[in-house]
């Protein structure tokens, strides 16, 4: 009995598309580990401000890829909890600069620990090598988009 032939490129990409669609289930499960007062959109805003630094709402909206009204609701939610500051932009008094606060960074640290723990539980039977390979391939995939 001969080994199965490798899948045709189109079939392999179709399978990849199906697998990536399934990542939504992983994201939903990880979202369950978020604190009750920090929905996924709020966590995304905090993550982007932490990663990219202070910015205007319009730039944050571009990063998030959603309507500005959605971003604005998330910003209001996290500002009301003291996780970000909104200061007048010195270059344009009509705009606000968004900046993560120490409380926001502390929350992000807590979120990171919770997500890490969830992944460790779910992948407890994976080898460290498998986790490294997955990290490498996901980073490589993300860099193409």
JSON list of N, CA, C and O in Angstrom, two decimals, residues 67-113:
[
{"chain": "A", "resi": 67, "resn": "UNK", "atom": "N", "xyz": [-16.51, 49.90, 12.58]},
{"chain": "A", "resi": 67, "resn": "UNK", "atom": "CA", "xyz": [-17.05, 51.24, 12.47]},
{"chain": "A", "resi": 67, "resn": "UNK", "atom": "C", "xyz": [-16.61, 52.09, 13.67]},
{"chain": "A", "resi": 67, "resn": "UNK", "atom": "O", "xyz": [-16.45, 51.58, 14.79]},
{"chain": "A", "resi": 68, "resn": "UNK", "atom": "N", "xyz": [-16.43, 53.37, 13.44]},
{"chain": "A", "resi": 68, "resn": "UNK", "atom": "CA", "xyz": [-15.97, 54.27, 14.51]},
{"chain": "A", "resi": 68, "resn": "UNK", "atom": "C", "xyz": [-16.93, 54.28, 15.69]},
{"chain": "A", "resi": 68, "resn": "UNK", "atom": "O", "xyz": [-16.52, 54.43, 16.84]},
{"chain": "A", "resi": 69, "resn": "UNK", "atom": "N", "xyz": [-18.23, 54.07, 15.45]},
{"chain": "A", "resi": 69, "resn": "UNK", "atom": "CA", "xyz": [-19.19, 54.04, 16.56]},
{"chain": "A", "resi": 69, "resn": "UNK", "atom": "C", "xyz": [-18.93, 52.85, 17.48]},
{"chain": "A", "resi": 69, "resn": "UNK", "atom": "O", "xyz": [-19.09, 52.96, 18.70]},
{"chain": "A", "resi": 70, "resn": "UNK", "atom": "N", "xyz": [-18.51, 51.72, 16.92]},
{"chain": "A", "resi": 70, "resn": "UNK", "atom": "CA", "xyz": [-18.18, 50.54, 17.72]},
{"chain": "A", "resi": 70, "resn": "UNK", "atom": "C", "xyz": [-16.94, 50.82, 18.56]},
{"chain": "A", "resi": 70, "resn": "UNK", "atom": "O", "xyz": [-16.92, 50.55, 19.77]},
{"chain": "A", "resi": 71, "resn": "UNK", "atom": "N", "xyz": [-15.92, 51.38, 17.92]},
{"chain": "A", "resi": 71, "resn": "UNK", "atom": "CA", "xyz": [-14.69, 51.71, 18.64]},
{"chain": "A", "resi": 71, "resn": "UNK", "atom": "C", "xyz": [-14.99, 52.70, 19.75]},
{"chain": "A", "resi": 71, "resn": "UNK", "atom": "O", "xyz": [-14.50, 52.56, 20.88]},
{"chain": "A", "resi": 72, "resn": "UNK", "atom": "N", "xyz": [-15.81, 53.68, 19.46]},
{"chain": "A", "resi": 72, "resn": "UNK", "atom": "CA", "xyz": [-16.16, 54.71, 20.45]},
{"chain": "A", "resi": 72, "resn": "UNK", "atom": "C", "xyz": [-16.84, 54.10, 21.67]},
{"chain": "A", "resi": 72, "resn": "UNK", "atom": "O", "xyz": [-16.55, 54.49, 22.81]},
{"chain": "A", "resi": 73, "resn": "UNK", "atom": "N", "xyz": [-17.72, 53.13, 21.46]},
{"chain": "A", "resi": 73, "resn": "UNK", "atom": "CA", "xyz": [-18.39, 52.47, 22.59]},
{"chain": "A", "resi": 73, "resn": "UNK", "atom": "C", "xyz": [-17.37, 51.74, 23.47]},
{"chain": "A", "resi": 73, "resn": "UNK", "atom": "O", "xyz": [-17.43, 51.79, 24.69]},
{"chain": "A", "resi": 74, "resn": "UNK", "atom": "N", "xyz": [-16.42, 51.04, 22.82]},
{"chain": "A", "resi": 74, "resn": "UNK", "atom": "CA", "xyz": [-15.39, 50.33, 23.58]},
{"chain": "A", "resi": 74, "resn": "UNK", "atom": "C", "xyz": [-14.53, 51.33, 24.37]},
{"chain": "A", "resi": 74, "resn": "UNK", "atom": "O", "xyz": [-14.21, 51.09, 25.54]},
{"chain": "A", "resi": 75, "resn": "UNK", "atom": "N", "xyz": [-14.17, 52.42, 23.73]},
{"chain": "A", "resi": 75, "resn": "UNK", "atom": "CA", "xyz": [-13.34, 53.44, 24.39]},
{"chain": "A", "resi": 75, "resn": "UNK", "atom": "C", "xyz": [-14.07, 54.03, 25.59]},
{"chain": "A", "resi": 75, "resn": "UNK", "atom": "O", "xyz": [-13.49, 54.20, 26.66]},
{"chain": "A", "resi": 76, "resn": "UNK", "atom": "N", "xyz": [-15.34, 54.33, 25.43]},
{"chain": "A", "resi": 76, "resn": "UNK", "atom": "CA", "xyz": [-16.12, 54.88, 26.55]},
{"chain": "A", "resi": 76, "resn": "UNK", "atom": "C", "xyz": [-16.16, 53.88, 27.70]},
{"chain": "A", "resi": 76, "resn": "UNK", "atom": "O", "xyz": [-15.97, 54.24, 28.87]},
{"chain": "A", "resi": 77, "resn": "UNK", "atom": "N", "xyz": [-16.39, 52.61, 27.38]},
{"chain": "A", "resi": 77, "resn": "UNK", "atom": "CA", "xyz": [-16.46, 51.56, 28.40]},
{"chain": "A", "resi": 77, "resn": "UNK", "atom": "C", "xyz": [-15.16, 51.49, 29.21]},
{"chain": "A", "resi": 77, "resn": "UNK", "atom": "O", "xyz": [-15.19, 51.47, 30.44]},
{"chain": "A", "resi": 78, "resn": "UNK", "atom": "N", "xyz": [-14.02, 51.47, 28.52]},
{"chain": "A", "resi": 78, "resn": "UNK", "atom": "CA", "xyz": [-12.75, 51.32, 29.25]},
{"chain": "A", "resi": 78, "resn": "UNK", "atom": "C", "xyz": [-12.30, 52.63, 29.91]},
{"chain": "A", "resi": 78, "resn": "UNK", "atom": "O", "xyz": [-11.66, 52.59, 30.95]},
{"chain": "A", "resi": 79, "resn": "UNK", "atom": "N", "xyz": [-12.68, 53.75, 29.33]},
{"chain": "A", "resi": 79, "resn": "UNK", "atom": "CA", "xyz": [-12.36, 55.04, 29.97]},
{"chain": "A", "resi": 79, "resn": "UNK", "atom": "C", "xyz": [-13.15, 55.19, 31.27]},
{"chain": "A", "resi": 79, "resn": "UNK", "atom": "O", "xyz": [-12.61, 55.67, 32.28]},
{"chain": "A", "resi": 80, "resn": "UNK", "atom": "N", "xyz": [-14.41, 54.78, 31.26]},
{"chain": "A", "resi": 80, "resn": "UNK", "atom": "CA", "xyz": [-15.24, 54.86, 32.46]},
{"chain": "A", "resi": 80, "resn": "UNK", "atom": "C", "xyz": [-14.68, 54.01, 33.60]},
{"chain": "A", "resi": 80, "resn": "UNK", "atom": "O", "xyz": [-14.94, 54.28, 34.76]},
{"chain": "A", "resi": 81, "resn": "UNK", "atom": "N", "xyz": [-13.89, 53.00, 33.27]},
{"chain": "A", "resi": 81, "resn": "UNK", "atom": "CA", "xyz": [-13.30, 52.12, 34.28]},
{"chain": "A", "resi": 81, "resn": "UNK", "atom": "C", "xyz": [-11.88, 52.54, 34.65]},
{"chain": "A", "resi": 81, "resn": "UNK", "atom": "O", "xyz": [-11.23, 51.88, 35.45]},
{"chain": "A", "resi": 82, "resn": "UNK", "atom": "N", "xyz": [-11.38, 53.61, 34.02]},
{"chain": "A", "resi": 82, "resn": "UNK", "atom": "CA", "xyz": [-10.06, 54.11, 34.35]},
{"chain": "A", "resi": 82, "resn": "UNK", "atom": "C", "xyz": [-8.92, 53.36, 33.69]},
{"chain": "A", "resi": 82, "resn": "UNK", "atom": "O", "xyz": [-7.77, 53.50, 34.09]},
{"chain": "A", "resi": 83, "resn": "UNK", "atom": "N", "xyz": [-9.21, 52.56, 32.67]},
{"chain": "A", "resi": 83, "resn": "UNK", "atom": "CA", "xyz": [-8.18, 51.77, 32.00]},
{"chain": "A", "resi": 83, "resn": "UNK", "atom": "C", "xyz": [-7.45, 52.54, 30.91]},
{"chain": "A", "resi": 83, "resn": "UNK", "atom": "O", "xyz": [-6.38, 52.14, 30.48]},
{"chain": "A", "resi": 84, "resn": "UNK", "atom": "N", "xyz": [-8.07, 53.65, 30.45]},
{"chain": "A", "resi": 84, "resn": "UNK", "atom": "CA", "xyz": [-7.40, 54.55, 29.51]},
{"chain": "A", "resi": 84, "resn": "UNK", "atom": "C", "xyz": [-7.70, 55.99, 29.90]},
{"chain": "A", "resi": 84, "resn": "UNK", "atom": "O", "xyz": [-8.65, 56.26, 30.64]},
{"chain": "A", "resi": 85, "resn": "UNK", "atom": "N", "xyz": [-6.88, 56.89, 29.37]},
{"chain": "A", "resi": 85, "resn": "UNK", "atom": "CA", "xyz": [-7.11, 58.32, 29.50]},
{"chain": "A", "resi": 85, "resn": "UNK", "atom": "C", "xyz": [-7.42, 58.87, 28.11]},
{"chain": "A", "resi": 85, "resn": "UNK", "atom": "O", "xyz": [-6.91, 58.37, 27.12]},
{"chain": "A", "resi": 86, "resn": "UNK", "atom": "N", "xyz": [-8.27, 59.90, 28.09]},
{"chain": "A", "resi": 86, "resn": "UNK", "atom": "CA", "xyz": [-8.57, 60.62, 26.84]},
{"chain": "A", "resi": 86, "resn": "UNK", "atom": "C", "xyz": [-8.17, 62.07, 27.07]},
{"chain": "A", "resi": 86, "resn": "UNK", "atom": "O", "xyz": [-8.81, 62.76, 27.84]},
{"chain": "A", "resi": 87, "resn": "UNK", "atom": "N", "xyz": [-7.10, 62.49, 26.42]},
{"chain": "A", "resi": 87, "resn": "UNK", "atom": "CA", "xyz": [-6.62, 63.87, 26.58]},
{"chain": "A", "resi": 87, "resn": "UNK", "atom": "C", "xyz": [-6.76, 64.62, 25.28]},
{"chain": "A", "resi": 87, "resn": "UNK", "atom": "O", "xyz": [-6.67, 64.05, 24.19]},
{"chain": "A", "resi": 88, "resn": "UNK", "atom": "N", "xyz": [-6.93, 65.93, 25.39]},
{"chain": "A", "resi": 88, "resn": "UNK", "atom": "CA", "xyz": [-7.04, 66.77, 24.20]},
{"chain": "A", "resi": 88, "resn": "UNK", "atom": "C", "xyz": [-5.73, 66.70, 23.41]},
{"chain": "A", "resi": 88, "resn": "UNK", "atom": "O", "xyz": [-4.64, 66.79, 23.97]},
{"chain": "A", "resi": 89, "resn": "UNK", "atom": "N", "xyz": [-5.87, 66.53, 22.11]},
{"chain": "A", "resi": 89, "resn": "UNK", "atom": "CA", "xyz": [-4.70, 66.48, 21.21]},
{"chain": "A", "resi": 89, "resn": "UNK", "atom": "C", "xyz": [-4.16, 67.90, 21.09]},
{"chain": "A", "resi": 89, "resn": "UNK", "atom": "O", "xyz": [-4.86, 68.81, 20.65]},
{"chain": "A", "resi": 90, "resn": "UNK", "atom": "N", "xyz": [-2.89, 68.12, 21.48]},
{"chain": "A", "resi": 90, "resn": "UNK", "atom": "CA", "xyz": [-2.33, 69.49, 21.40]},
{"chain": "A", "resi": 90, "resn": "UNK", "atom": "C", "xyz": [-2.26, 70.01, 19.96]},
{"chain": "A", "resi": 90, "resn": "UNK", "atom": "O", "xyz": [-2.29, 71.22, 19.75]},
{"chain": "A", "resi": 91, "resn": "UNK", "atom": "N", "xyz": [-2.22, 69.11, 19.00]},
{"chain": "A", "resi": 91, "resn": "UNK", "atom": "CA", "xyz": [-2.17, 69.53, 17.60]},
{"chain": "A", "resi": 91, "resn": "UNK", "atom": "C", "xyz": [-3.53, 69.86, 17.01]},
{"chain": "A", "resi": 91, "resn": "UNK", "atom": "O", "xyz": [-3.62, 70.52, 15.99]},
{"chain": "A", "resi": 92, "resn": "UNK", "atom": "N", "xyz": [-4.59, 69.36, 17.63]},
{"chain": "A", "resi": 92, "resn": "UNK", "atom": "CA", "xyz": [-5.95, 69.59, 17.14]},
{"chain": "A", "resi": 92, "resn": "UNK", "atom": "C", "xyz": [-6.90, 69.44, 18.32]},
{"chain": "A", "resi": 92, "resn": "UNK", "atom": "O", "xyz": [-7.23, 68.32, 18.71]},
{"chain": "A", "resi": 93, "resn": "UNK", "atom": "N", "xyz": [-7.30, 70.54, 18.89]},
{"chain": "A", "resi": 93, "resn": "UNK", "atom": "CA", "xyz": [-8.14, 70.55, 20.09]},
{"chain": "A", "resi": 93, "resn": "UNK", "atom": "C", "xyz": [-9.47, 69.85, 19.94]},
{"chain": "A", "resi": 93, "resn": "UNK", "atom": "O", "xyz": [-10.15, 69.58, 20.93]},
{"chain": "A", "resi": 94, "resn": "UNK", "atom": "N", "xyz": [-9.88, 69.56, 18.70]},
{"chain": "A", "resi": 94, "resn": "UNK", "atom": "CA", "xyz": [-11.15, 68.85, 18.49]},
{"chain": "A", "resi": 94, "resn": "UNK", "atom": "C", "xyz": [-11.00, 67.35, 18.72]},
{"chain": "A", "resi": 94, "resn": "UNK", "atom": "O", "xyz": [-11.99, 66.64, 18.85]},
{"chain": "A", "resi": 95, "resn": "UNK", "atom": "N", "xyz": [-9.78, 66.86, 18.72]},
{"chain": "A", "resi": 95, "resn": "UNK", "atom": "CA", "xyz": [-9.51, 65.42, 18.82]},
{"chain": "A", "resi": 95, "resn": "UNK", "atom": "C", "xyz": [-8.98, 65.06, 20.20]},
{"chain": "A", "resi": 95, "resn": "UNK", "atom": "O", "xyz": [-8.46, 65.90, 20.92]},
{"chain": "A", "resi": 96, "resn": "UNK", "atom": "N", "xyz": [-9.10, 63.80, 20.53]},
{"chain": "A", "resi": 96, "resn": "UNK", "atom": "CA", "xyz": [-8.57, 63.27, 21.78]},
{"chain": "A", "resi": 96, "resn": "UNK", "atom": "C", "xyz": [-7.48, 62.23, 21.48]},
{"chain": "A", "resi": 96, "resn": "UNK", "atom": "O", "xyz": [-7.56, 61.50, 20.51]},
{"chain": "A", "resi": 97, "resn": "UNK", "atom": "N", "xyz": [-6.51, 62.21, 22.36]},
{"chain": "A", "resi": 97, "resn": "UNK", "atom": "CA", "xyz": [-5.46, 61.19, 22.31]},
{"chain": "A", "resi": 97, "resn": "UNK", "atom": "C", "xyz": [-5.81, 60.16, 23.37]},
{"chain": "A", "resi": 97, "resn": "UNK", "atom": "O", "xyz": [-6.09, 60.50, 24.53]},
{"chain": "A", "resi": 98, "resn": "UNK", "atom": "N", "xyz": [-5.79, 58.89, 22.98]},
{"chain": "A", "resi": 98, "resn": "UNK", "atom": "CA", "xyz": [-6.10, 57.79, 23.90]},
{"chain": "A", "resi": 98, "resn": "UNK", "atom": "C", "xyz": [-4.80, 57.19, 24.40]},
{"chain": "A", "resi": 98, "resn": "UNK", "atom": "O", "xyz": [-3.89, 56.93, 23.61]},
{"chain": "A", "resi": 99, "resn": "UNK", "atom": "N", "xyz": [-4.73, 56.95, 25.70]},
{"chain": "A", "resi": 99, "resn": "UNK", "atom": "CA", "xyz": [-3.51, 56.43, 26.30]},
{"chain": "A", "resi": 99, "resn": "UNK", "atom": "C", "xyz": [-3.89, 55.44, 27.40]},
{"chain": "A", "resi": 99, "resn": "UNK", "atom": "O", "xyz": [-4.75, 55.72, 28.23]},
{"chain": "A", "resi": 100, "resn": "UNK", "atom": "N", "xyz": [-3.25, 54.29, 27.41]},
{"chain": "A", "resi": 100, "resn": "UNK", "atom": "CA", "xyz": [-3.51, 53.28, 28.45]},
{"chain": "A", "resi": 100, "resn": "UNK", "atom": "C", "xyz": [-2.95, 53.77, 29.78]},
{"chain": "A", "resi": 100, "resn": "UNK", "atom": "O", "xyz": [-1.91, 54.43, 29.83]},
{"chain": "A", "resi": 101, "resn": "UNK", "atom": "N", "xyz": [-3.66, 53.46, 30.85]},
{"chain": "A", "resi": 101, "resn": "UNK", "atom": "CA", "xyz": [-3.24, 53.85, 32.20]},
{"chain": "A", "resi": 101, "resn": "UNK", "atom": "C", "xyz": [-2.55, 52.67, 32.90]},
{"chain": "A", "resi": 101, "resn": "UNK", "atom": "O", "xyz": [-2.63, 51.53, 32.41]},
{"chain": "A", "resi": 102, "resn": "UNK", "atom": "N", "xyz": [-1.92, 52.93, 34.03]},
{"chain": "A", "resi": 102, "resn": "UNK", "atom": "CA", "xyz": [-1.36, 51.81, 34.81]},
{"chain": "A", "resi": 102, "resn": "UNK", "atom": "C", "xyz": [-2.43, 50.76, 35.16]},
{"chain": "A", "resi": 102, "resn": "UNK", "atom": "O", "xyz": [-2.15, 49.56, 35.14]},
{"chain": "A", "resi": 103, "resn": "UNK", "atom": "N", "xyz": [-3.64, 51.19, 35.46]},
{"chain": "A", "resi": 103, "resn": "UNK", "atom": "CA", "xyz": [-4.71, 50.23, 35.75]},
{"chain": "A", "resi": 103, "resn": "UNK", "atom": "C", "xyz": [-5.03, 49.39, 34.52]},
{"chain": "A", "resi": 103, "resn": "UNK", "atom": "O", "xyz": [-5.31, 48.19, 34.62]},
{"chain": "A", "resi": 104, "resn": "UNK", "atom": "N", "xyz": [-4.98, 50.01, 33.34]},
{"chain": "A", "resi": 104, "resn": "UNK", "atom": "CA", "xyz": [-5.20, 49.27, 32.10]},
{"chain": "A", "resi": 104, "resn": "UNK", "atom": "C", "xyz": [-4.10, 48.25, 31.85]},
{"chain": "A", "resi": 104, "resn": "UNK", "atom": "O", "xyz": [-4.36, 47.12, 31.41]},
{"chain": "A", "resi": 105, "resn": "UNK", "atom": "N", "xyz": [-2.87, 48.65, 32.13]},
{"chain": "A", "resi": 105, "resn": "UNK", "atom": "CA", "xyz": [-1.75, 47.71, 31.96]},
{"chain": "A", "resi": 105, "resn": "UNK", "atom": "C", "xyz": [-1.86, 46.54, 32.94]},
{"chain": "A", "resi": 105, "resn": "UNK", "atom": "O", "xyz": [-1.57, 45.40, 32.60]},
{"chain": "A", "resi": 106, "resn": "UNK", "atom": "N", "xyz": [-2.29, 46.84, 34.17]},
{"chain": "A", "resi": 106, "resn": "UNK", "atom": "CA", "xyz": [-2.47, 45.77, 35.16]},
{"chain": "A", "resi": 106, "resn": "UNK", "atom": "C", "xyz": [-3.56, 44.80, 34.70]},
{"chain": "A", "resi": 106, "resn": "UNK", "atom": "O", "xyz": [-3.40, 43.57, 34.83]},
{"chain": "A", "resi": 107, "resn": "UNK", "atom": "N", "xyz": [-4.64, 45.34, 34.14]},
{"chain": "A", "resi": 107, "resn": "UNK", "atom": "CA", "xyz": [-5.70, 44.48, 33.63]},
{"chain": "A", "resi": 107, "resn": "UNK", "atom": "C", "xyz": [-5.18, 43.62, 32.48]},
{"chain": "A", "resi": 107, "resn": "UNK", "atom": "O", "xyz": [-5.46, 42.42, 32.41]},
{"chain": "A", "resi": 108, "resn": "UNK", "atom": "N", "xyz": [-4.41, 44.22, 31.58]},
{"chain": "A", "resi": 108, "resn": "UNK", "atom": "CA", "xyz": [-3.84, 43.45, 30.47]},
{"chain": "A", "resi": 108, "resn": "UNK", "atom": "C", "xyz": [-2.95, 42.32, 30.97]},
{"chain": "A", "resi": 108, "resn": "UNK", "atom": "O", "xyz": [-2.96, 41.22, 30.41]},
{"chain": "A", "resi": 109, "resn": "UNK", "atom": "N", "xyz": [-2.21, 42.57, 32.01]},
{"chain": "A", "resi": 109, "resn": "UNK", "atom": "CA", "xyz": [-1.37, 41.55, 32.60]},
{"chain": "A", "resi": 109, "resn": "UNK", "atom": "C", "xyz": [-2.23, 40.39, 33.12]},
{"chain": "A", "resi": 109, "resn": "UNK", "atom": "O", "xyz": [-1.93, 39.21, 32.91]},
{"chain": "A", "resi": 110, "resn": "UNK", "atom": "N", "xyz": [-3.32, 40.74, 33.78]},
{"chain": "A", "resi": 110, "resn": "UNK", "atom": "CA", "xyz": [-4.26, 39.73, 34.30]},
{"chain": "A", "resi": 110, "resn": "UNK", "atom": "C", "xyz": [-4.88, 38.95, 33.14]},
{"chain": "A", "resi": 110, "resn": "UNK", "atom": "O", "xyz": [-4.98, 37.72, 33.19]},
{"chain": "A", "resi": 111, "resn": "UNK", "atom": "N", "xyz": [-5.29, 39.64, 32.09]},
{"chain": "A", "resi": 111, "resn": "UNK", "atom": "CA", "xyz": [-5.89, 38.99, 30.92]},
{"chain": "A", "resi": 111, "resn": "UNK", "atom": "C", "xyz": [-4.87, 38.03, 30.29]},
{"chain": "A", "resi": 111, "resn": "UNK", "atom": "O", "xyz": [-5.21, 36.89, 29.94]},
{"chain": "A", "resi": 112, "resn": "UNK", "atom": "N", "xyz": [-3.64, 38.49, 30.15]},
{"chain": "A", "resi": 112, "resn": "UNK", "atom": "CA", "xyz": [-2.59, 37.65, 29.57]},
{"chain": "A", "resi": 112, "resn": "UNK", "atom": "C", "xyz": [-2.39, 36.38, 30.37]},
{"chain": "A", "resi": 112, "resn": "UNK", "atom": "O", "xyz": [-2.26, 35.28, 29.81]},
{"chain": "A", "resi": 113, "resn": "UNK", "atom": "N", "xyz": [-2.37, 36.51, 31.70]},
{"chain": "A", "resi": 113, "resn": "UNK", "atom": "CA", "xyz": [-2.19, 35.34, 32.57]},
{"chain": "A", "resi": 113, "resn": "UNK", "atom": "C", "xyz": [-3.36, 34.38, 32.43]},
{"chain": "A", "resi": 113, "resn": "UNK", "atom": "O", "xyz": [-3.17, 33.16, 32.37]}
]
